[in-house]
XYZ file of C-alpha atoms in Angstrom:
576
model
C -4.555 -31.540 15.916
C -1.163 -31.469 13.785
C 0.849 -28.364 14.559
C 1.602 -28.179 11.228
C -1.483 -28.486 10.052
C -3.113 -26.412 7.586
C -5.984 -25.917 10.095
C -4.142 -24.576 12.509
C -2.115 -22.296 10.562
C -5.725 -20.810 9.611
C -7.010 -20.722 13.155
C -3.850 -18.930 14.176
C -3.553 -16.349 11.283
C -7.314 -15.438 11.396
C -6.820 -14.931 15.283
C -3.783 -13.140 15.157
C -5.179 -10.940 11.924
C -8.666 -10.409 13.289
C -7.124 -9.155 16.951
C -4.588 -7.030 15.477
C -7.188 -5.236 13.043
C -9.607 -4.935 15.940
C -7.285 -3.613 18.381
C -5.240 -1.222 16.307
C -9.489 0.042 15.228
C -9.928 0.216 18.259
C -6.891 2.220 19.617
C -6.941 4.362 17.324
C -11.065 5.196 17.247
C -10.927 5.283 21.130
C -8.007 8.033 20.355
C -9.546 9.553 18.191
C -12.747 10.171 19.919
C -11.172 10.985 23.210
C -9.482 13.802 20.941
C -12.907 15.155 19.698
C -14.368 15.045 23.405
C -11.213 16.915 24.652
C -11.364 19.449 22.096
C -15.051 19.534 22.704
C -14.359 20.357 26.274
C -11.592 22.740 25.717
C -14.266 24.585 23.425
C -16.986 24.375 25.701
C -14.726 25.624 28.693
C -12.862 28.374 26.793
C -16.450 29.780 25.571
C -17.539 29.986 29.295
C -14.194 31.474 30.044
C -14.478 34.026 27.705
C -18.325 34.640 28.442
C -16.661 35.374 32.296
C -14.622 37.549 30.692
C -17.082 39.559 28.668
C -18.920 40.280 31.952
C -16.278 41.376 33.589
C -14.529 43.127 31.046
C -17.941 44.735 30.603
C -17.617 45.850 34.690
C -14.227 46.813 34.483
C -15.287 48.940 31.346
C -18.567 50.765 33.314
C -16.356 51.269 36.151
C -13.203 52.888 33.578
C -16.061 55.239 32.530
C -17.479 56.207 35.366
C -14.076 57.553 36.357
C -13.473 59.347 33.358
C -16.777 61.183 33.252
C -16.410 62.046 36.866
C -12.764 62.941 36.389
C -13.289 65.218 32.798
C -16.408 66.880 34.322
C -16.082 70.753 34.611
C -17.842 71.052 37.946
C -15.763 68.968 39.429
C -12.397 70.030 37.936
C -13.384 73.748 39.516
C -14.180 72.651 43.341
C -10.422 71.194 43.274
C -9.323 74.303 42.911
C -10.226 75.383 45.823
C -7.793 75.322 48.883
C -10.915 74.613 51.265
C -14.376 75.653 52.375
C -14.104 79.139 53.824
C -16.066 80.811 50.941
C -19.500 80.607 50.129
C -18.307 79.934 46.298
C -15.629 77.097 47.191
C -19.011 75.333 49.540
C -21.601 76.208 46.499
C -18.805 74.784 43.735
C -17.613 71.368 46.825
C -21.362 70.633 46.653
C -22.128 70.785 43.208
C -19.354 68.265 42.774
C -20.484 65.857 45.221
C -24.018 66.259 43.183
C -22.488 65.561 39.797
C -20.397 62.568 41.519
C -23.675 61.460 42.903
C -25.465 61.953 39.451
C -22.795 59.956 37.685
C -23.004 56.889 40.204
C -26.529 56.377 40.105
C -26.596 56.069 36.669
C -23.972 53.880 36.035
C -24.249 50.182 36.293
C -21.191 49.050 38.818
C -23.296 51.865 41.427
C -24.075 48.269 43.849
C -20.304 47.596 43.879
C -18.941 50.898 44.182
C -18.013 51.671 48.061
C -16.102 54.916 47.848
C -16.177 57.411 45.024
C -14.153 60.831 45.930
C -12.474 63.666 44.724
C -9.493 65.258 47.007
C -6.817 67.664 46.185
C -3.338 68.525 47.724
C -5.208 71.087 50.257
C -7.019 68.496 51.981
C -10.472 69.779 49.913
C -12.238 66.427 49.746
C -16.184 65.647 47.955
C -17.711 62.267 47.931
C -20.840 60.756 46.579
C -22.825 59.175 49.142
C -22.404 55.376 50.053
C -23.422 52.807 52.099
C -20.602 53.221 54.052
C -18.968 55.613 56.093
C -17.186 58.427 55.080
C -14.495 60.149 57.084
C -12.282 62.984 56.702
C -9.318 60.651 56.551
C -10.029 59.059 53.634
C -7.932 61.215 51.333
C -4.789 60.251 53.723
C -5.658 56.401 53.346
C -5.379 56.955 49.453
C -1.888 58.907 49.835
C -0.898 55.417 51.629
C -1.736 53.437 48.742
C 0.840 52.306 46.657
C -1.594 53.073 43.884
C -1.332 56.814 44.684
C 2.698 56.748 44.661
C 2.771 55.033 41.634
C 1.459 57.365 38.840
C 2.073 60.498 40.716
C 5.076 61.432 38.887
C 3.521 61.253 35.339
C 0.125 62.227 33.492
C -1.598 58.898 33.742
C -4.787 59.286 32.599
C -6.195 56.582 35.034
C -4.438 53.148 37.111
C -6.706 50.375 38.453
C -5.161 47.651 40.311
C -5.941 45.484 42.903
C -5.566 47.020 46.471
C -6.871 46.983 49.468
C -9.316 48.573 50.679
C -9.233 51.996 52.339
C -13.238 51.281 54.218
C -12.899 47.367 55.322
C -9.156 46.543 54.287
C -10.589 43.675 52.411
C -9.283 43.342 48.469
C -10.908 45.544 46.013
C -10.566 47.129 42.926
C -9.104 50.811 42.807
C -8.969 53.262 40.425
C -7.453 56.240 40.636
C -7.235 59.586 37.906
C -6.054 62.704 37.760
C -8.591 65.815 37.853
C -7.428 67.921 34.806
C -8.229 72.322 35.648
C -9.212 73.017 31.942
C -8.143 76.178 31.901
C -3.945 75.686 33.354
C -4.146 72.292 31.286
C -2.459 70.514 34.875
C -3.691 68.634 37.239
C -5.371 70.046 40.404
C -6.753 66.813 42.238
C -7.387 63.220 42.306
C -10.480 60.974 41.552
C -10.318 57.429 43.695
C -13.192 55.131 42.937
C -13.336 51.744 44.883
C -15.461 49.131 44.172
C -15.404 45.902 45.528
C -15.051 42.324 44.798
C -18.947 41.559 44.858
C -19.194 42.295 41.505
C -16.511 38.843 40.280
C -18.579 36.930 42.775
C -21.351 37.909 40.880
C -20.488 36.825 37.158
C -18.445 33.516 37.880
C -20.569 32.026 41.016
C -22.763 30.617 38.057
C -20.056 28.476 37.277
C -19.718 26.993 40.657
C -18.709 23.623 38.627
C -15.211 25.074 37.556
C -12.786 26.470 39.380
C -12.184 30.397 38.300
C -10.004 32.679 39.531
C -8.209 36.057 38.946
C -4.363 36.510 38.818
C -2.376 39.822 39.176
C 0.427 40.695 37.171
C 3.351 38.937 39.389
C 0.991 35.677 38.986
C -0.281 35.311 42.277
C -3.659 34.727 42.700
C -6.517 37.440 44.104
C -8.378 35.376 47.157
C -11.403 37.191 46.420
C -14.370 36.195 44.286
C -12.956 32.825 42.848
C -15.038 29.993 42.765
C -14.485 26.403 43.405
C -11.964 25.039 45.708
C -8.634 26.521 45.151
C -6.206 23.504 44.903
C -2.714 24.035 46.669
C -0.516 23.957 43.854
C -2.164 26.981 41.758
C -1.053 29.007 44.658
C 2.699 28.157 44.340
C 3.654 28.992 40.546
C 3.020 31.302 37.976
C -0.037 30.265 35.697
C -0.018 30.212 32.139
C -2.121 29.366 29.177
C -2.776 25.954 28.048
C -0.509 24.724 31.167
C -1.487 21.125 32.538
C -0.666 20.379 36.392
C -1.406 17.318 38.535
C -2.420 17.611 41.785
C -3.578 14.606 43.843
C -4.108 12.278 41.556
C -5.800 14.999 39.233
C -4.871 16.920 35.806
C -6.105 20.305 35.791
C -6.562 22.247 32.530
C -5.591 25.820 32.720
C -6.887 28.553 30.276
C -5.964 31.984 30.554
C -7.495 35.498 29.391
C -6.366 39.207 30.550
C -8.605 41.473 31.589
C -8.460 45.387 30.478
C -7.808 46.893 33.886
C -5.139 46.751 36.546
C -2.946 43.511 34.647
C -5.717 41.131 36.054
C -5.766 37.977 34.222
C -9.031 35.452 34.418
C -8.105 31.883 34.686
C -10.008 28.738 34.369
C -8.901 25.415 35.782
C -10.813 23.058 34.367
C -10.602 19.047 35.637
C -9.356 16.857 32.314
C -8.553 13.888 34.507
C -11.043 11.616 33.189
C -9.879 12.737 29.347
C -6.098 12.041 30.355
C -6.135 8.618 32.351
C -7.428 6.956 29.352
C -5.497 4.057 30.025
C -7.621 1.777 31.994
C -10.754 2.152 29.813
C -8.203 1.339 27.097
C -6.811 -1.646 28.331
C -10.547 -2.908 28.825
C -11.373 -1.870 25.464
C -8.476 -4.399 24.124
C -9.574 -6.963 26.260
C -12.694 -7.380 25.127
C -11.613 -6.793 21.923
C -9.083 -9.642 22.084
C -11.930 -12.111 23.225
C -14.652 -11.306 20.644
C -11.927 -11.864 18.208
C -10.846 -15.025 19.529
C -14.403 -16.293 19.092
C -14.919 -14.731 15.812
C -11.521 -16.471 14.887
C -12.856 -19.958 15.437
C -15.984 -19.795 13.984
C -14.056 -18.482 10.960
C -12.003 -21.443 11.138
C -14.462 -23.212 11.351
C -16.183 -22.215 8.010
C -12.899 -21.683 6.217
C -11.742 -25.061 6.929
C -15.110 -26.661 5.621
C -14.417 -24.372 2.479
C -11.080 -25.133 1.667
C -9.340 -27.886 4.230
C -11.599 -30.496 2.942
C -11.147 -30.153 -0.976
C -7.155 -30.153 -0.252
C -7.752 -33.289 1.708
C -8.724 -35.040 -0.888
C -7.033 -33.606 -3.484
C -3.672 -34.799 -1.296
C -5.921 -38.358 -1.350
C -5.927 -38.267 -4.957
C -2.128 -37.283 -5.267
C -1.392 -40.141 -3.224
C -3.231 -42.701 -5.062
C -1.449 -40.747 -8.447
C 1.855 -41.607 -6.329
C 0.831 -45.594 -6.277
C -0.197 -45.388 -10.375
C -3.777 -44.731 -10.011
C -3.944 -41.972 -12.815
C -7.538 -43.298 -12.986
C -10.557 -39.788 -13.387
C -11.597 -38.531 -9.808
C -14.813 -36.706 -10.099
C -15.267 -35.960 -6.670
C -11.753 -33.384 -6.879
C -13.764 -31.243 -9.466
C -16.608 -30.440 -7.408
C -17.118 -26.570 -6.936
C -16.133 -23.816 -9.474
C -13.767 -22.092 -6.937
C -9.618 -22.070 -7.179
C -9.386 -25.777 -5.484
C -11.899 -27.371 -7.874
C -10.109 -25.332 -11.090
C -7.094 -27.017 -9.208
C -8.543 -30.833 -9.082
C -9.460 -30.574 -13.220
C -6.000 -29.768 -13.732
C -4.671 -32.869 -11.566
C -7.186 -35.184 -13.280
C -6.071 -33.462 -17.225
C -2.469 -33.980 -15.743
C -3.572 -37.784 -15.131
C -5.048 -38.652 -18.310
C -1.510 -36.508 -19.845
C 0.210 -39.065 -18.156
C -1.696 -42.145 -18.669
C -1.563 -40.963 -22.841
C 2.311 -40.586 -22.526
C 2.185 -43.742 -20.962
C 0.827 -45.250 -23.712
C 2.815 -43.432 -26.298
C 6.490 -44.714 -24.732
C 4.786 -47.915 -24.531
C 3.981 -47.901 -28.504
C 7.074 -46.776 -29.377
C 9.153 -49.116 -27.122
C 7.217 -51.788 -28.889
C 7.790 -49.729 -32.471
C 11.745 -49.417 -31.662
C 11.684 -53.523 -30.638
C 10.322 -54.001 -33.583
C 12.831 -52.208 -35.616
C 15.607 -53.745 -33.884
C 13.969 -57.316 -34.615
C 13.734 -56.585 -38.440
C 17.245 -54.648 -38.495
C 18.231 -58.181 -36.669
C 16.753 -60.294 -39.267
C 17.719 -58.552 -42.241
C 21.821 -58.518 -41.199
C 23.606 -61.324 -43.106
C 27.421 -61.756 -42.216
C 28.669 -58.201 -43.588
C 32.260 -59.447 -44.548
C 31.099 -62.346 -46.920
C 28.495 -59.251 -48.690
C 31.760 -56.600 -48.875
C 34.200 -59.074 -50.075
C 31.494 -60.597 -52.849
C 30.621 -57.062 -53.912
C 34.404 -55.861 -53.528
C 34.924 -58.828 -56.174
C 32.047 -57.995 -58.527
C 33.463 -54.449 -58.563
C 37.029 -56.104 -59.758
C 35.525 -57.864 -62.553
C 33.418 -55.097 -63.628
C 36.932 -53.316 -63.645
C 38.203 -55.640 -65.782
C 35.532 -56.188 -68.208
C 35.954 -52.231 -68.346
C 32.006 -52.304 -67.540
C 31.306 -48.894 -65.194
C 27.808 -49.371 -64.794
C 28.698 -52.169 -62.571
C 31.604 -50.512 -60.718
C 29.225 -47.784 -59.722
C 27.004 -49.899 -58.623
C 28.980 -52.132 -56.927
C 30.837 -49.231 -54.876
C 27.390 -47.505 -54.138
C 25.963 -50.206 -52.549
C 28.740 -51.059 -50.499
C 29.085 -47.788 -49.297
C 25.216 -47.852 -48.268
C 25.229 -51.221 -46.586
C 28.459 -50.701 -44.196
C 25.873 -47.432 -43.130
C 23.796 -49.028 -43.006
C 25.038 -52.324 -40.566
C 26.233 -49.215 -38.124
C 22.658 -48.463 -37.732
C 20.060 -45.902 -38.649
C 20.064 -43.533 -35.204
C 23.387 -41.485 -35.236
C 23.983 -38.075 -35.469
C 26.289 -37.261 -38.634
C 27.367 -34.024 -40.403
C 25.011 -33.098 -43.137
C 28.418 -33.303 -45.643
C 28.059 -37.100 -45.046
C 24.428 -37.851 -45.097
C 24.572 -36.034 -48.526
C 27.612 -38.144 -49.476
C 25.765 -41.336 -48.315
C 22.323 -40.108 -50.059
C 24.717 -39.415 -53.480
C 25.457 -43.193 -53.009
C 22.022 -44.403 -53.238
C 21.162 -42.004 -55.832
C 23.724 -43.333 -58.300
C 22.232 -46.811 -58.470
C 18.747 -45.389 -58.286
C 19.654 -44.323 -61.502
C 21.347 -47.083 -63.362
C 18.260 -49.028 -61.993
C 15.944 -46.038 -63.615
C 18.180 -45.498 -66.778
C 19.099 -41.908 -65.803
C 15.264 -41.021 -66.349
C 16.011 -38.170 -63.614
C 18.173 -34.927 -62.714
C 19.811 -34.981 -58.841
C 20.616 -31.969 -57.506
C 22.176 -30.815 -54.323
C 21.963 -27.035 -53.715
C 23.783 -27.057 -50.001
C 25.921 -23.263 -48.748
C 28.984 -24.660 -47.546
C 29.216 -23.317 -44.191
C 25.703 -25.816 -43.334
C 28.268 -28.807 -44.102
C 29.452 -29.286 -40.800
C 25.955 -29.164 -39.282
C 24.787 -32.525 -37.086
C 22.103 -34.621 -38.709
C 20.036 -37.845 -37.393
C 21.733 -40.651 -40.293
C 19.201 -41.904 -42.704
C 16.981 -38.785 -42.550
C 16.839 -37.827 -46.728
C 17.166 -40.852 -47.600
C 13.331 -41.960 -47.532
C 12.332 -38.391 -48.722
C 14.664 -39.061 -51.805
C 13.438 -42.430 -52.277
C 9.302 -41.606 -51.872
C 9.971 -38.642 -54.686
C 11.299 -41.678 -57.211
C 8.767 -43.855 -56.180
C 5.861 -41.709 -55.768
C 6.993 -38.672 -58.019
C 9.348 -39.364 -60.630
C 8.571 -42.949 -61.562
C 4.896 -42.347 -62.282
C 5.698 -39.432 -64.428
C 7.063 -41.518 -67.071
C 9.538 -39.222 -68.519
C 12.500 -37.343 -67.152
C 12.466 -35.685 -63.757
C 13.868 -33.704 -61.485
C 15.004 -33.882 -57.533
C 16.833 -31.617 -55.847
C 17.924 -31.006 -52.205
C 18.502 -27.709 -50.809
C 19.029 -26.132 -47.174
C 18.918 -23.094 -45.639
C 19.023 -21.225 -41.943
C 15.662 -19.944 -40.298
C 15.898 -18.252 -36.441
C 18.495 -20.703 -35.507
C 17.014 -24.040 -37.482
C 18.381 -25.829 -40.063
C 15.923 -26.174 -43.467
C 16.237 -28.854 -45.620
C 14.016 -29.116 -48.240
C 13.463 -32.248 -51.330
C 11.376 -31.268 -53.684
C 10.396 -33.299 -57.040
C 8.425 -32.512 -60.036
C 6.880 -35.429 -60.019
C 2.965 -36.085 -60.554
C 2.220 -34.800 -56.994
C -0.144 -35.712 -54.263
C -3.909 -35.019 -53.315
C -4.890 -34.158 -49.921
C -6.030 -37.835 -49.410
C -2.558 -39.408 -50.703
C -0.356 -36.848 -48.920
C -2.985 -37.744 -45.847
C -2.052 -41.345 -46.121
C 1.561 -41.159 -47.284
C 1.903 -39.434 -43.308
C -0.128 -41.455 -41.624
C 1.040 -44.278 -39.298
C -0.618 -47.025 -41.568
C 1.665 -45.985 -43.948
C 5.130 -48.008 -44.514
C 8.030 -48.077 -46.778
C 8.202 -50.299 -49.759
C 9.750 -54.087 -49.403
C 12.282 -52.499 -52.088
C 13.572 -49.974 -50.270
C 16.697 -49.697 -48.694
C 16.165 -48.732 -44.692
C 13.222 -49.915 -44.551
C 12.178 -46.381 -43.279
C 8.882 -44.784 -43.980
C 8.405 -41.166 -44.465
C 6.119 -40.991 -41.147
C 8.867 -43.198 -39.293
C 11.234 -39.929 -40.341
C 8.929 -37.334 -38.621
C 8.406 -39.307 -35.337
C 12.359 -40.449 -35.439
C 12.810 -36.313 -35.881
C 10.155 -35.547 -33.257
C 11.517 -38.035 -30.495
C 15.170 -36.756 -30.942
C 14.694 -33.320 -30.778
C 11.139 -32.369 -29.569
C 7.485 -31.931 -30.913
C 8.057 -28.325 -31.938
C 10.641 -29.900 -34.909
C 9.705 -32.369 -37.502
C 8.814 -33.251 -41.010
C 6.459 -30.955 -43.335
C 5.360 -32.033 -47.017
C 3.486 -29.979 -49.372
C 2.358 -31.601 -52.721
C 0.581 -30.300 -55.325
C -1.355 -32.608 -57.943
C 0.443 -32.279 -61.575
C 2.859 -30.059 -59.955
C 5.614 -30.910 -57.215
C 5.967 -32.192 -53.991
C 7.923 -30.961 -51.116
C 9.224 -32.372 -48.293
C 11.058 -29.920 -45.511
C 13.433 -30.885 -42.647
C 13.158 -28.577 -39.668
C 15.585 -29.293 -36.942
C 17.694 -27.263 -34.496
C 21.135 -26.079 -35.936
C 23.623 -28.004 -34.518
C 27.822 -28.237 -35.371
């Protein structure tokens, strides 16, 4: 196959065009649909994130109001006023407390987490609710260890919950501590610890077991109890964040963040993207399949398009060879089809038969110009023997004193040295009006003056170039075919004007005019000019002359009208 073939070029364009369309579809639909799956997954992991957090918001909340009704509860508030149990009062008021405390846990809904729930004041006076666990008189000190106690003891806190450990196992928990308000000195008088532990986050995310969960403190490390899924290294070693990406081990965790309402927890989901971000290999298999189905696609395509449109150019290069070697003969077969190509092979065939007419057209009027030269040839007689006869007829016509003669005589001479310097020149129109004046003078000694010549000419046209010869058969057709018919006296004038750039020049008679059929036959090729004329130029011969020197669009135009006039207008470009 030619490498420069047209073939090819379509093979390789539809290949290259049909790849790069599929692959650049491709990219950008495999992008764009790994987008909607990642934002699907970041929507479907951040509702089950803040589902999580709902529950355990909703924990943390029943455990906030557990503490205050226990704290604000009037029962209570009056056994810490007591400095201890040596009264029958302070015992009856210290065990009405620990009923109310007990009333309040059993009704609320964190009661299975709780593990110590305790009032104390600064006199060692200490009530509890009952618990599954052990309660010892030491328990107050344990809480005056914790920095949660230290913290808030300076100020009117209304409650702090943090994470701390645990003043029964040691283990992690969640504390919250309040101040008992004595309604009636408006100041504190004891403390209200509540402890509940970390069954209760085990509880809510363990359904999740899929994605890894956890709970950060404040300072961004990470609380070891309740989380689910393995815990990878790395989220142990920097602060976490919201919508923060890390790679661990050849994976991309997602991490979504939401605070919780006590103690600055903060729940955090890592969630594994790895499969949405190493998109690359499924990509690169996605263009390479992509690149083959378009390389087969391309060839059958080539296939068809070179049956569609190869072919027809084929032959219509046959045909412009064979219009290279002269055949300009009609080619059907490049006309087949009503596409572009065959609209292309009707204009190569019309562009044949344009050229085989123009052929034929030089070849007429190289035969019509041989022709001309042949007669011009046999009509020449030896030109100084004619000027010196007539140069003597005009001397003895001088001396006879007859100036019909002399007028002649100089006319003629004038006409014929033109006349033997041929008929094909450009002159200015100041001399082809000089040379027509000639011929007009003994036009009318020959016609006994039976007509009026006038020449009606602005001065500044003068100068402009003219093909020799070119009046002079429109002058002599309006005495033959105008005037002299008439019978009586005439008139023939010649005027000229300016029109867009062209040069008008108009001879007009008032002779007996011209039908339709006369002026139709007076322009047609059959006709010629009279044996008695003097160029032997007919008035078709002028338009074609006019025509073939300066182009179709210029010419010779005659208007006649039977009784009335003819006219005959010049239109050629304006040249000085």
């Amino acid at each position: 196959m030619n490498l420069h073939s047209l073939k090819l070029k379509i093979i390789l364009s539809s290949a290259v065009c049909i790849i790069l369309l599929g692959v650049a579809s491709n990219v950008y639909l495999y992008s764009y649909l790994t987008s909607i799956i990642a934002e699907k997954s970041d929507n479907i992991d951040r509702l089950n994130l803040e589902t999580i957090h709902s529950g355990l918001d909703h924990i943390l909340y029943q455990l906030e109001q557990l503490g205050s009704l226990c704290a604000n509860d009037l029962d209570v508030a009056k056994a810490m006023r007591n400095s201890g149990l040596n009264t029958l009062s302070s015992k009856r008021e210290a065990l009405r407390a620990q009923e109310t405390l007990k009333l309040y846990l059993s009704a609320s809904n964190v009661e299975k987490y709780v593990t110590k729930l305790m009032a104390f004041n600064g006199h060692d006076l200490m009530t509890q609710a009952g618990s599954s666990v052990y309660n010892s008189m030491e328990d107050a000190s344990r809480v005056r260890a914790l920095p949660l106690y230290r913290a808030p003891s300076s100020n009117n806190a209304r409650w702090t919950a943090a994470v701390s450990e645990s003043i029964v196992d040691g283990k992690e928990c969640i504390a919250l501590l309040s101040p008992i308000y004595d309604f009636a000195t408006s100041s504190y008088n004891g403390w209200l610890y509540i402890e509940m532990n970390m069954d209760w986050l085990s509880d809510i995310i363990s359904p999740y077991g899929d994605t890894s969960f956890f709970i950060s403190r404040g300072d961004g490390s990470l609380v070891s109890a309740g989380n689910s899924g393995t815990l990878p290294d790395v989220f142990g070693t920097q602060p976490l964040y919201d919508g923060q990406r890390l790679k661990h081990d050849g994976k991309v965790y997602h991490i979504q963040a939401i605070s919780l309402r006590l103690g600055g927890l903060t729940l955090l989901g890592g969630f594994d993207v790895t499969f949405l971000s190493s998109g690359g290999r499924p990509l690169i298999y996605t263009v390479m399949v992509v690149i083959a189905t378009s390389l087969v696609v391309a060839m059958v395509l080539a296939v068809l398009l070179s049956n569609i449109i190869t072919r027809p150019l084929t032959r219509l290069m046959h045909r412009i060879r064979k219009i290279s070697r002269n055949d300009l003969s009609y080619d059907p077969e490049i006309e087949r089809g009503n596409d572009e190509i065959a609209h292309l092979g009707r204009m190569l065939n019309e562009m044949s038969g344009s050229i085989r007419s123009l052929l034929s057209e030089m070849e007429d009027m190289y035969k019509k110009e041989k022709n001309s030269e042949i007669a011009l040839l046999q009509s020449q007689v030896n030109p100084h023997f004619l000027y010196n006869t007539l140069d003597s007829i005009h001397w003895m016509a001088a001396i006879q004193k007859n100036t019909g003669i002399m007028t002649m005589t100089k006319s003629l001479s004038a006409l014929l040295k033109n006349l033997a310097k041929g008929v094909g020149d450009k002159i200015p129109l100041e001399e082809e009006l000089s040379l027509l004046c000639s011929y007009v003078d003994i036009q009318s000694l020959r016609y006994m003056e039976s007509f009026e010549f006038i020449i009606d000419v602005p001065k500044e046209l003068l100068m402009c170039k003219i093909v020799k010869f070119t009046l002079q058969p429109l002058v002599e057709n309006a005495i033959f075919h105008g005037v002299e018919p008439k019978g009586g006296q005439g008139l023939i004038s010649v005027s000229a004007s300016e029109d867009s750039g062209d040069l008008l020049i108009t001879v007009r008679d008032d002779g007996v005019g011209m039908t339709a059929e006369e002026l139709a036959s007076v322009l047609s090729a059959r006709d010629k000019a009279s044996s008695g004329g003097l160029s032997g130029i007919g008035v078709q011969n002028v338009d074609e002359r006019l025509k073939l020197v300066y182009g179709s669009r210029w010419g010779l135009t005659i208007r006649s009208e039977k009784n009335v006039c003819t006219e005959a207008t010049v239109r050629i470009p304006k040249e000085v």
